[in-house]
Coordinates of C-alpha atoms in Angstrom, one line a residue:
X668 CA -6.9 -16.3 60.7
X669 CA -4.5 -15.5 57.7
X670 CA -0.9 -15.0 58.5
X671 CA -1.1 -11.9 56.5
X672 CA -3.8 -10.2 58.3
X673 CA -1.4 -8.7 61.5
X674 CA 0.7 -7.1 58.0
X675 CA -2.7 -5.9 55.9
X676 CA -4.2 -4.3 59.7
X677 CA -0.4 -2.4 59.7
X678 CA -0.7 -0.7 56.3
X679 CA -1.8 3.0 56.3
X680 CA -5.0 3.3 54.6
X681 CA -4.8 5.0 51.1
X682 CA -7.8 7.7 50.3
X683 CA -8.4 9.0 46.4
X684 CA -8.5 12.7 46.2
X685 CA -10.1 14.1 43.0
X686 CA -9.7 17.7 42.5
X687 CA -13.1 19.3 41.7
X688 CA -14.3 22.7 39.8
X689 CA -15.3 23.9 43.0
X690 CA -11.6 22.9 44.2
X691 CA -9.4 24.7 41.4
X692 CA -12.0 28.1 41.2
X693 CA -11.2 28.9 45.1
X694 CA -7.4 28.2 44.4
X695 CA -7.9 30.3 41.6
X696 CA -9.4 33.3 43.8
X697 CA -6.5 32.9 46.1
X698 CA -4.1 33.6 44.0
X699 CA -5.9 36.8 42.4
X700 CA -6.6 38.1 46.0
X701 CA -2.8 37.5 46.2
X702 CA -2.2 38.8 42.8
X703 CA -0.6 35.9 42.0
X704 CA -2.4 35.7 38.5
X705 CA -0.7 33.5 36.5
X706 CA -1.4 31.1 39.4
X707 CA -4.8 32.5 39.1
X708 CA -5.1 32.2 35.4
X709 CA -4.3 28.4 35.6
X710 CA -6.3 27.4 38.5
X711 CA -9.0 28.6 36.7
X712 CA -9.1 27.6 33.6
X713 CA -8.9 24.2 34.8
X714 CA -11.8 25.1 36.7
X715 CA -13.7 26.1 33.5
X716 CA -12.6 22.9 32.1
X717 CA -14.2 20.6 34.4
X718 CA -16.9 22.9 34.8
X719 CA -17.4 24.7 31.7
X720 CA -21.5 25.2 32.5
X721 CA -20.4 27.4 35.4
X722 CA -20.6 31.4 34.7
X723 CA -19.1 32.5 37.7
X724 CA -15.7 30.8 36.8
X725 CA -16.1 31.9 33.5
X726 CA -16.6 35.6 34.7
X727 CA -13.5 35.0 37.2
X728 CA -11.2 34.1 34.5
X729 CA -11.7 36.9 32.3
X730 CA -11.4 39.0 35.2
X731 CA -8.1 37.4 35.3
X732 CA -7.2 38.1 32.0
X733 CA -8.5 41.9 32.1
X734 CA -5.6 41.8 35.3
X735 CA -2.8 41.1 32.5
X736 CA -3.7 42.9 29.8
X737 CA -5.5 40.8 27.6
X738 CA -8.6 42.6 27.3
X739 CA -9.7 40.5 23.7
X740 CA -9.7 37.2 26.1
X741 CA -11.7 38.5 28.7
X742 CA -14.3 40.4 26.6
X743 CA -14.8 36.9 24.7
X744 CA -15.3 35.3 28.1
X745 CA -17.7 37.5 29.3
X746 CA -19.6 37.5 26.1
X747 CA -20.0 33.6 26.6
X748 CA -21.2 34.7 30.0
X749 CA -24.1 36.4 29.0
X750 CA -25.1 35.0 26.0
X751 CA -24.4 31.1 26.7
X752 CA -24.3 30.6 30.5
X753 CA -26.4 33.4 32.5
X754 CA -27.8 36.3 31.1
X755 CA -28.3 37.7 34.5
X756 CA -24.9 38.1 35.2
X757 CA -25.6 41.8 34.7
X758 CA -22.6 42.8 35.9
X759 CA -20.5 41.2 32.8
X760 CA -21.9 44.3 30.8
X761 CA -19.7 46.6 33.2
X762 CA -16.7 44.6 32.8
X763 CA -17.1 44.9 29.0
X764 CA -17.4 48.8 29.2
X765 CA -14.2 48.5 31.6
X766 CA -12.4 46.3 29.6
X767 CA -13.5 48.6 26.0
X768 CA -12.2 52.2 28.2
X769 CA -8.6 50.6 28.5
X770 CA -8.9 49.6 24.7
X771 CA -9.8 53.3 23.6
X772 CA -12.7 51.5 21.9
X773 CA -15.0 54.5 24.0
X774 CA -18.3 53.7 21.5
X775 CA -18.2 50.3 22.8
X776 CA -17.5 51.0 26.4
X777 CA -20.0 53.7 26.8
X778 CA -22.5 51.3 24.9
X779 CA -21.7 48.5 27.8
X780 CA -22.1 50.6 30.6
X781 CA -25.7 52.0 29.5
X782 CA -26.3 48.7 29.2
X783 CA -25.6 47.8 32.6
X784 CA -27.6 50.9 34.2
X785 CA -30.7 49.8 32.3
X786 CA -30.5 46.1 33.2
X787 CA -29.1 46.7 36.9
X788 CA -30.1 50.2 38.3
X789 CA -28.7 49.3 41.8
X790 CA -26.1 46.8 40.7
X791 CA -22.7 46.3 42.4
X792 CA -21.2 48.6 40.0
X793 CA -23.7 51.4 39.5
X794 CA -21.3 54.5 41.0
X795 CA -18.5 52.7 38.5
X796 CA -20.7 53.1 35.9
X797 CA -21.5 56.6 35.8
X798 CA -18.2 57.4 36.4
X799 CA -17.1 55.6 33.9
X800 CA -19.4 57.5 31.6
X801 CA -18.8 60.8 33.2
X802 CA -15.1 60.1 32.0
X803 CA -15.8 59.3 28.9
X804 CA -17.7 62.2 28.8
X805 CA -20.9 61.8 25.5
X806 CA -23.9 61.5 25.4
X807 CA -25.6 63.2 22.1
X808 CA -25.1 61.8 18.3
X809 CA -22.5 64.3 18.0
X810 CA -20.1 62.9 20.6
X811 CA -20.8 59.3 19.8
X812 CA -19.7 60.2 15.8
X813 CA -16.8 61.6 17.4
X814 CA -16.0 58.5 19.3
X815 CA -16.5 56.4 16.5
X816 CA -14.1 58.4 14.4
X817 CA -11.5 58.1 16.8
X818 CA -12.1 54.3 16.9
X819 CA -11.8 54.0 13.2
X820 CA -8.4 55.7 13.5
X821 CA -7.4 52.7 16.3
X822 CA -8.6 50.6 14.0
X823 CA -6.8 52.0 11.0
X824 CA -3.5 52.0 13.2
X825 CA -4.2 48.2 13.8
X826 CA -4.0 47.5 10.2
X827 CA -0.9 49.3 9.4
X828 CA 0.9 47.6 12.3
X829 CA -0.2 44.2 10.7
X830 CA 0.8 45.2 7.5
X831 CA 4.5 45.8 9.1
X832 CA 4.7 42.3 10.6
X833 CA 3.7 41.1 7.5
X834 CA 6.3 42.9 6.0
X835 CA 4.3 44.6 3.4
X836 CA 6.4 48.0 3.8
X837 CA 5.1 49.8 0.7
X838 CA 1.1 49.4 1.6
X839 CA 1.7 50.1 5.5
X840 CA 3.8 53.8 4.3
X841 CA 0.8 54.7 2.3
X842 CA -2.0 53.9 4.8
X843 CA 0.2 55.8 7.8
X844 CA 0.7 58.6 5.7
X845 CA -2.6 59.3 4.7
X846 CA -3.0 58.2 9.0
X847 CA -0.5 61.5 9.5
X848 CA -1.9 63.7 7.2
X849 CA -5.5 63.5 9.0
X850 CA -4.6 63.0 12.3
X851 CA -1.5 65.2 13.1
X852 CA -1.4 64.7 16.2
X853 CA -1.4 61.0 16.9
X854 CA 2.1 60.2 17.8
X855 CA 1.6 56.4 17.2
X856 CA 0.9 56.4 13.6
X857 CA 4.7 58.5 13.3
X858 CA 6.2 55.9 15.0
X859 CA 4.8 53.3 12.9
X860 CA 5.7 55.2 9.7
X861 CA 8.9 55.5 11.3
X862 CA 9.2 52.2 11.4
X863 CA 7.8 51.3 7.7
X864 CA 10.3 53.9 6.2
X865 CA 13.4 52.5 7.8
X866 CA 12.4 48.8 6.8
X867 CA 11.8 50.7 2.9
X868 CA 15.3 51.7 3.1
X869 CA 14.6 55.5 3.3
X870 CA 16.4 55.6 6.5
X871 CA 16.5 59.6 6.6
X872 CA 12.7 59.9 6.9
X873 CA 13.1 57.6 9.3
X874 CA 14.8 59.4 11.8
X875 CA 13.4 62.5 10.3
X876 CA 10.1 61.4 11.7
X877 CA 11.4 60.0 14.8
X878 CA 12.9 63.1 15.4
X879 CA 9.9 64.9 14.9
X880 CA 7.8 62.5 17.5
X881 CA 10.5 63.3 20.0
X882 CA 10.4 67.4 19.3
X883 CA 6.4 67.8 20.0
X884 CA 6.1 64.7 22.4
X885 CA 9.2 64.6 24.9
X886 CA 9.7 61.4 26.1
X887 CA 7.5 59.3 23.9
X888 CA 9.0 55.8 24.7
X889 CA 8.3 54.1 21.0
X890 CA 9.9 57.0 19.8
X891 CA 13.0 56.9 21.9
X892 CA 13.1 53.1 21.3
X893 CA 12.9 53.1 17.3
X894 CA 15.6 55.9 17.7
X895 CA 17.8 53.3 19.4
X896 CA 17.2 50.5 16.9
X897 CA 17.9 53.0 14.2
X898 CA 21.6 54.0 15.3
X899 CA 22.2 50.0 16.0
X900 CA 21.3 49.3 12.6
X901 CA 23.2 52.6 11.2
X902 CA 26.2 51.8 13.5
X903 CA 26.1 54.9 15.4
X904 CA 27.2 53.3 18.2
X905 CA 27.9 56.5 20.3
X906 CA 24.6 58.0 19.7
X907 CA 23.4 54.5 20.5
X908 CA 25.4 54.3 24.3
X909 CA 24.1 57.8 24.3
X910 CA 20.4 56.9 24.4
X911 CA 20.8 53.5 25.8
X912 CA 22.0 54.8 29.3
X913 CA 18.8 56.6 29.0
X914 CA 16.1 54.1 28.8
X915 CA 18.1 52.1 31.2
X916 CA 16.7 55.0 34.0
X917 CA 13.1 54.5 32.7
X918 CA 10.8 52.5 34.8
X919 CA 7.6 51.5 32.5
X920 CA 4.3 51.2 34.5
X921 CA 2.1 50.3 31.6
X922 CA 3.1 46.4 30.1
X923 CA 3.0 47.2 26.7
X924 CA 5.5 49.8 27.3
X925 CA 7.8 47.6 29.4
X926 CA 7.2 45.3 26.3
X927 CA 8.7 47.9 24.0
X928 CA 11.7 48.6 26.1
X929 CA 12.5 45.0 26.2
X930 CA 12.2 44.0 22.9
X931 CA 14.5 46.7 22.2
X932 CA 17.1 46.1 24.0
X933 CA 17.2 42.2 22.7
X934 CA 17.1 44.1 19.7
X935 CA 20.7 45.9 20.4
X936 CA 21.6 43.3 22.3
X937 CA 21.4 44.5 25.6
X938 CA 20.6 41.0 26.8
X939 CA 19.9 41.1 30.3
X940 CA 18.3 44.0 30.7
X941 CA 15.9 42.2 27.9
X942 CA 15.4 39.4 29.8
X943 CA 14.6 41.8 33.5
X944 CA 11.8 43.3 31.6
X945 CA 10.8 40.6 29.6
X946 CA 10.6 38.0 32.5
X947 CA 9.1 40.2 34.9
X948 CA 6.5 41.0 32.8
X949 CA 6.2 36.9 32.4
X950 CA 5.8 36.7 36.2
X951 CA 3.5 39.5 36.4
X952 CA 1.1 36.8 34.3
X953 CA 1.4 38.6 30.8
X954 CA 0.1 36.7 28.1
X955 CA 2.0 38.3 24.8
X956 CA 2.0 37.7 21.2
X957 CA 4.4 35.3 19.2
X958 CA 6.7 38.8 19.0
X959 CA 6.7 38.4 22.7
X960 CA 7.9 34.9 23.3
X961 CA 10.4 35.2 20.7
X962 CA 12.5 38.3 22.4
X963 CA 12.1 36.7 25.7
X964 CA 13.4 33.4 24.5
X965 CA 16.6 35.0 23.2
X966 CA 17.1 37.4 25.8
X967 CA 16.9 34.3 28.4
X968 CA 19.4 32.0 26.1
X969 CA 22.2 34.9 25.8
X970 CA 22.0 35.4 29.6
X971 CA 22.3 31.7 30.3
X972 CA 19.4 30.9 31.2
X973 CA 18.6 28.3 28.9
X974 CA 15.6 26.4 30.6
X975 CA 13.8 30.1 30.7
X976 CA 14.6 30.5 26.6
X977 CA 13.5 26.3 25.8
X978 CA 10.5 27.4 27.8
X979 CA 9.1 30.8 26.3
X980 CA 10.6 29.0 22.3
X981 CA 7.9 26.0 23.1
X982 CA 5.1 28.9 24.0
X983 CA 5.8 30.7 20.7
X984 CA 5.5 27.2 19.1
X985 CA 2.6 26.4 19.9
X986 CA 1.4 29.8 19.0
X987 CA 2.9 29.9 15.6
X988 CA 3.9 25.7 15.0
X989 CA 5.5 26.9 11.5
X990 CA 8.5 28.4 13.4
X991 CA 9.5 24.8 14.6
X992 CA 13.5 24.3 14.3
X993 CA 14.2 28.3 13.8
X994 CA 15.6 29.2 17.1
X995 CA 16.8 33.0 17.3
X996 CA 20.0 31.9 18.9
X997 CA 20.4 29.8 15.7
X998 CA 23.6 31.8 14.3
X999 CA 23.1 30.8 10.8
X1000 CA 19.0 31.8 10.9
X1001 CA 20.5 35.7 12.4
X1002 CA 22.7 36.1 9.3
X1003 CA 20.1 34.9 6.8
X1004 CA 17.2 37.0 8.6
X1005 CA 20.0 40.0 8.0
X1006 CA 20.8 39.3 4.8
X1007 CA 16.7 38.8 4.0
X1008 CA 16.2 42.5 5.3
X1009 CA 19.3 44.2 3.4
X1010 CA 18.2 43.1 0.6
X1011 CA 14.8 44.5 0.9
X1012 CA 16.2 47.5 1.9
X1013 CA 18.0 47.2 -1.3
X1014 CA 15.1 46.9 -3.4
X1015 CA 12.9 49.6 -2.4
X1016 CA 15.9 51.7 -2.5
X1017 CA 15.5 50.7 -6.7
X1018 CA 11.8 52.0 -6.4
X1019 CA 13.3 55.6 -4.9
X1020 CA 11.8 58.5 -6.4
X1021 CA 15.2 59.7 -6.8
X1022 CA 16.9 58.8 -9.9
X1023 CA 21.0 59.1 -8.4
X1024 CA 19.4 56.6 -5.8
X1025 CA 18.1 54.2 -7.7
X1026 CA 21.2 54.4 -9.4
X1027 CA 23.3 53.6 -5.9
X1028 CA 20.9 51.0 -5.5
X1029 CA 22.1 49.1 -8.9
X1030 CA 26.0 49.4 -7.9
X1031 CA 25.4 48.0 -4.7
X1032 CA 23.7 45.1 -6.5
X1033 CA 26.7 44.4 -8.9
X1034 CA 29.4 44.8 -6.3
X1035 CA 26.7 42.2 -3.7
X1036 CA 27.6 38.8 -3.8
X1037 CA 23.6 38.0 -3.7
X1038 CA 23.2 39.4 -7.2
X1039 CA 21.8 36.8 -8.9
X1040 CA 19.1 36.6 -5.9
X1041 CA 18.3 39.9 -6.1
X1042 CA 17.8 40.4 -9.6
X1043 CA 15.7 37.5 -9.9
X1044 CA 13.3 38.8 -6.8
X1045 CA 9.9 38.8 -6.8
X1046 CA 10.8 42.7 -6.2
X1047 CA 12.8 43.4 -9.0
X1048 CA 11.6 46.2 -11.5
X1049 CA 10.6 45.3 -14.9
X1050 CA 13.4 46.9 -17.4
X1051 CA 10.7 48.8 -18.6
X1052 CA 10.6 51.0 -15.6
X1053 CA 14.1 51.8 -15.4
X1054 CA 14.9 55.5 -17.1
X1055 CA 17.7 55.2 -19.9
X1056 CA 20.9 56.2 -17.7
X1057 CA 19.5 53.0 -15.3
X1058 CA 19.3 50.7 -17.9
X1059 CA 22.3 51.7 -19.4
X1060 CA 24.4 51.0 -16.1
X1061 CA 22.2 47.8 -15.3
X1062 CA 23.2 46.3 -18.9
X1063 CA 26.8 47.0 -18.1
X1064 CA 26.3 45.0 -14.6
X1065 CA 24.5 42.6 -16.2
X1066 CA 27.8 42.3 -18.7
X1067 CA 25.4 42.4 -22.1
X1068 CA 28.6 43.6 -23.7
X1069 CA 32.3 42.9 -22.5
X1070 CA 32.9 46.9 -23.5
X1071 CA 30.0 49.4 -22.8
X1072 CA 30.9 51.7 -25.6
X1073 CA 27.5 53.8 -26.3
X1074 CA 27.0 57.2 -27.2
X1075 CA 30.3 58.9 -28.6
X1076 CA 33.2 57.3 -26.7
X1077 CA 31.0 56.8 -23.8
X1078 CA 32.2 54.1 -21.6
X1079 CA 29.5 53.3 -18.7
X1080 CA 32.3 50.7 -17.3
X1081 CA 34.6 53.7 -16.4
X1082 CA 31.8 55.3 -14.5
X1083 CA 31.3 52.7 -12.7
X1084 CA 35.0 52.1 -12.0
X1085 CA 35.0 56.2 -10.5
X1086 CA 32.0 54.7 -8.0
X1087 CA 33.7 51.6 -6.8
X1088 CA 36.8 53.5 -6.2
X1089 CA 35.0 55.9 -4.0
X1090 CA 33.5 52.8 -2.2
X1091 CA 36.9 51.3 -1.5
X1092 CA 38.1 54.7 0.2
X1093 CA 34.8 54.9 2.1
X1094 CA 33.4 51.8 2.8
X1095 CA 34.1 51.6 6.3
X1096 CA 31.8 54.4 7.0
X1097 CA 28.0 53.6 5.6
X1098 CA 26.6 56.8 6.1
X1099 CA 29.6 58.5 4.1
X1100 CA 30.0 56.2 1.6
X1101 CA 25.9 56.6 0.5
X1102 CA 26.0 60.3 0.4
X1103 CA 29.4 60.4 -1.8
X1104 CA 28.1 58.2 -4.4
X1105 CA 24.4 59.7 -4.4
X1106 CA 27.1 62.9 -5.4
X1107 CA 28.6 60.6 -8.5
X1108 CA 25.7 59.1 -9.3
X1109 CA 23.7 62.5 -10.0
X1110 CA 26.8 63.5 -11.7
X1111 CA 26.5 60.2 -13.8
X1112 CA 23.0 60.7 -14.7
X1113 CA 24.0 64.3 -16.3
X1114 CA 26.6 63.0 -18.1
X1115 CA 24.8 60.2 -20.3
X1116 CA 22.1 62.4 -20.5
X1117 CA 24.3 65.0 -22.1
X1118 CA 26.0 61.7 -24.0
X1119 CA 28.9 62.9 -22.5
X1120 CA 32.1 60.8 -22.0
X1121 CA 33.7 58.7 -18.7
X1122 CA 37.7 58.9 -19.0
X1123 CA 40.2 58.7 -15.9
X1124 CA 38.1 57.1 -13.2
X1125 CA 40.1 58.6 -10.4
X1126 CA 40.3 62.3 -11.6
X1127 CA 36.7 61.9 -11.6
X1128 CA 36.4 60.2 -7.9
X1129 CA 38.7 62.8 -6.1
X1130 CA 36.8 65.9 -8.2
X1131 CA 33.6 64.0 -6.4
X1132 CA 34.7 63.6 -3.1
X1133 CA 36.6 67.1 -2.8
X1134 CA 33.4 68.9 -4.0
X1135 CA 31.3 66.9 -1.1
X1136 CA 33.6 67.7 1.4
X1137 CA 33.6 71.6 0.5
X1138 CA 29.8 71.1 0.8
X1139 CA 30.0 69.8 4.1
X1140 CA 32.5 72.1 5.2
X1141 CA 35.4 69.9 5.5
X1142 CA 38.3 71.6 4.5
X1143 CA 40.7 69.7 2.2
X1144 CA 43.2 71.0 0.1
X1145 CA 43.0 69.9 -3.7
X1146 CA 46.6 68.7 -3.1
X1147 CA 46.2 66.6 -0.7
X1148 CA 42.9 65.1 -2.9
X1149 CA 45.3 64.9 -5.5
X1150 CA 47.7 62.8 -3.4
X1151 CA 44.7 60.8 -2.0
X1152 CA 43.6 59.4 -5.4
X1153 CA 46.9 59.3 -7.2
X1154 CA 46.1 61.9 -9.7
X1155 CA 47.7 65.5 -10.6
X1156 CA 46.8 69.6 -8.6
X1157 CA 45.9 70.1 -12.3
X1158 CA 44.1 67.2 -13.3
X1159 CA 42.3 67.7 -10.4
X1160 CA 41.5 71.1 -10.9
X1161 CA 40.3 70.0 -14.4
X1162 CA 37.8 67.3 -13.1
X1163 CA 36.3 69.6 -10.6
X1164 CA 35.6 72.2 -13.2
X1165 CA 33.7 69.5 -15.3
X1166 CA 31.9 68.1 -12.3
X1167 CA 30.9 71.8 -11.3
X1168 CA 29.2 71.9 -14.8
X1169 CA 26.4 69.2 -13.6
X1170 CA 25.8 70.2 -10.4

């Protein structure tokens, strides 16, 4: 006998386990009767990969998926059901009408569950069924058009809200107003406009519209979230704390509004309550969108949790590969991605309808120091859509002559001298400063129009700013305007009677 056979009889015998389909689909329907579904979700796609002739897994995972939202997923899984694995699976065509109700996509989910009472009479899901349809309530031509226009709005809504991640401003403000304009009372298309004004630069319509959603529909949670990333960008920080202790007392039962509320406070940088909604929508299984990962990974690194935010930043990855190396935490990628939206904002500001804006917009390109960017963007107006008075102030930025002298003494220079010294007294306060030159600026317009002439630059900036503070009812004596800008009572007096002239 060997010597070694005593030491091989010792040994504990080793036995190969090899998980089967069969194995991971009832570890998947554990953890959905637990509601464990991300548990759920990967038991069973594993399931489906080593079994992926098998229509009952397939039919369990998009069950899975209706669970967390993803209705596209499961509706693509249940198609696949019936069409590739087993037609008789009748009771797919109910999940599909389910699935379709939650979508508002009512044309498709009544058509899914007549299907399923024709092919199934006294299916599992016959009583769901014709509730379902009882709900949705049509039966006749008439109802069904109905249905289908309301679907075309969803679907009209869809495209504007790609056209705003795509950053196409412009076209998503046209198709949401003509959205508002025949639907008046579909909140979400307001919001979006909202949304597509603010990024356009026409931040009053912005809240204008916000404000509007918020008057006829109390408590609309986009709403009340675009309000708050309005005053962060506007600086209004108290009206900001204001609203922010607010949303902090709203509990969300529908994901893509606990979505919403967590995006937005990454936005303003309200980290950790970004990261409690944000992660517990994570555990809860939700599968989101590239938007998604990104908040959630820089919610989780600016609360420390940096495995969390490496994590979610690999998921968006592999979702969008292109955004490999531009990690939101990256300082230098937040100022650029600020600087990139200010000077869109800019832009469309030079495409106003409003001539004394446009004219704001071209002294806040000379005083920028990204003016050679800007007025070599893509963006940029042709000089041939500029009125005279524009071009006229753009060829002075621009410096085509050392000495603007045009007209009869007129000297664009000093005009712009008057709105850069109203800048310096305001500039710490945005909304003021905007306002107060769109004053000037209409003032400016009048006066090369009427080939007038620009002397005494700060005459000219404390008649402007004294006659907006009497029309906002801030009482200043002209004295102490006088004092303010270094200049004369009389003087003054005489500036203010020229300025009333063009207003």
């Amino acid at each position: 006998m060997s010597r070694y056979s005593k030491k091989r009889r010792n040994r504990a015998k080793i036995y190969t386990f090899l998980p089967t389909g069969d194995y991971y689909f009832h570890r998947g329907l554990q953890s959905y009767d637990r509601f464990d579904f991300t548990n759920a979700k990967k038991y069973l796609q594993r399931a489906l990969e080593l079994e992926p002739l098998e229509p009952m897994i397939a039919c369990q995972l998009a069950l899975v998926h209706t669970e967390t939202g993803d209705y596209e997923k499961s509706n693509q899984l249940l198609l696949m059901t019936l069409n590739e694995l087993d037609e008789r699976m009748t009771e797919c065509y109910y999940f599909l009408a389910n699935n379709y109700a939650h979508m508002g996509l009512l044309t498709e989910a009544y058509r899914y569950a007549k299907l399923y009472l024709e092919k199934d009479e006294v299916g599992e899901f016959t009583d769901e069924a014709e509730e379902l349809l009882d709900w949705i309530g049509f039966s006749d031509e008439d109802n069904i058009s109905l249905m289908k226009e309301q679907e075309d709005l969803l679907q009209m809504q869809e495209e504007s809200k790609s056209l705003l991640e795509d950053g196409k401003y412009a076209e998503a403000v046209r198709l949401l107003e003509e959205i508002v304009k025949a639907y008046p009372d579909f909140w979400p298309a307001y919001n979006n406009l909202a949304l597509a004004y603010f990024y356009e630069g026409e931040t009053s319509k912005a809240f204008s519209m916000t404000e509007k959603v918020i008057a006829h529909n109390p408590g609309n949670l986009h709403a009340l979230c675009n309000l708050a990333v309005f005053y962060f960008y506007e600086d209004q920080t108290d009206d900001l704390d204001r609203l922010l202790k607010a949303l902090e007392k709203i509990k969300p039962m529908i994901p893509e509004h606990r979505y919403k509320l967590g995006a937005t406070f990454a936005l303003v940088k309200q980290y950790d309550l970004a990261y409690f909604w944000l992660r517990h929508l994570q555990k809860s299984g939700y599968q989101g969108n590239a938007g998604f990962y990104y908040w959630l990974a820089k919610a989780a690194y600016f609360t420390g949790n940096e495995k969390a935010a490496k994590a979610a930043w690999d998921h968006l990855v592999l979702l969008e590969p292109e955004k490999a190396g531009s990690e939101p935490w990256d300082e230098s990628l937040e100022e650029a991605d600020k600087r990139s939206k200010g000077d869109r904002a800019l832009l469309s500001l030079l495409r106003s309808d409003n001539i004394p804006e446009r004219l704001c917009a071209i002294f806040f390109i000379a005083i920028s120091d990204r003016q050679p960017a800007l007025l070599t963007h893509p963006s940029f107006k042709s000089i041939d859509e500029f009125s005279y008075p524009e071009k006229l102030y753009l060829a002075t930025v621009l410096q085509v002559e050392k000495k603007q002298k045009l007209g009869t003494g007129m000297r664009i220079d000093k005009g712009h001298e008057t709105a850069f010294e109203l800048y310096e007294k305001h500039k710490d306060r945005p909304a003021d400063v905007f306002e107060l030159l769109k004053i000037w600026f209409e003032i400016f317009q009048k006066v090369i129009e009427d080939d007038g002439k620009f002397a005494n630059p700060s005459a000219y900036a404390a008649a402007a700013e004294y006659v907006w503070s009497m029309q906002k009812n801030d009482t200043k004596t002209q004295r102490e305007m006088a004092k303010k800008y270094g200049v004369s009572p009389a003087t003054l007096r005489k500036y203010i009677t020229k300025i009333e002239l063009y207003l």
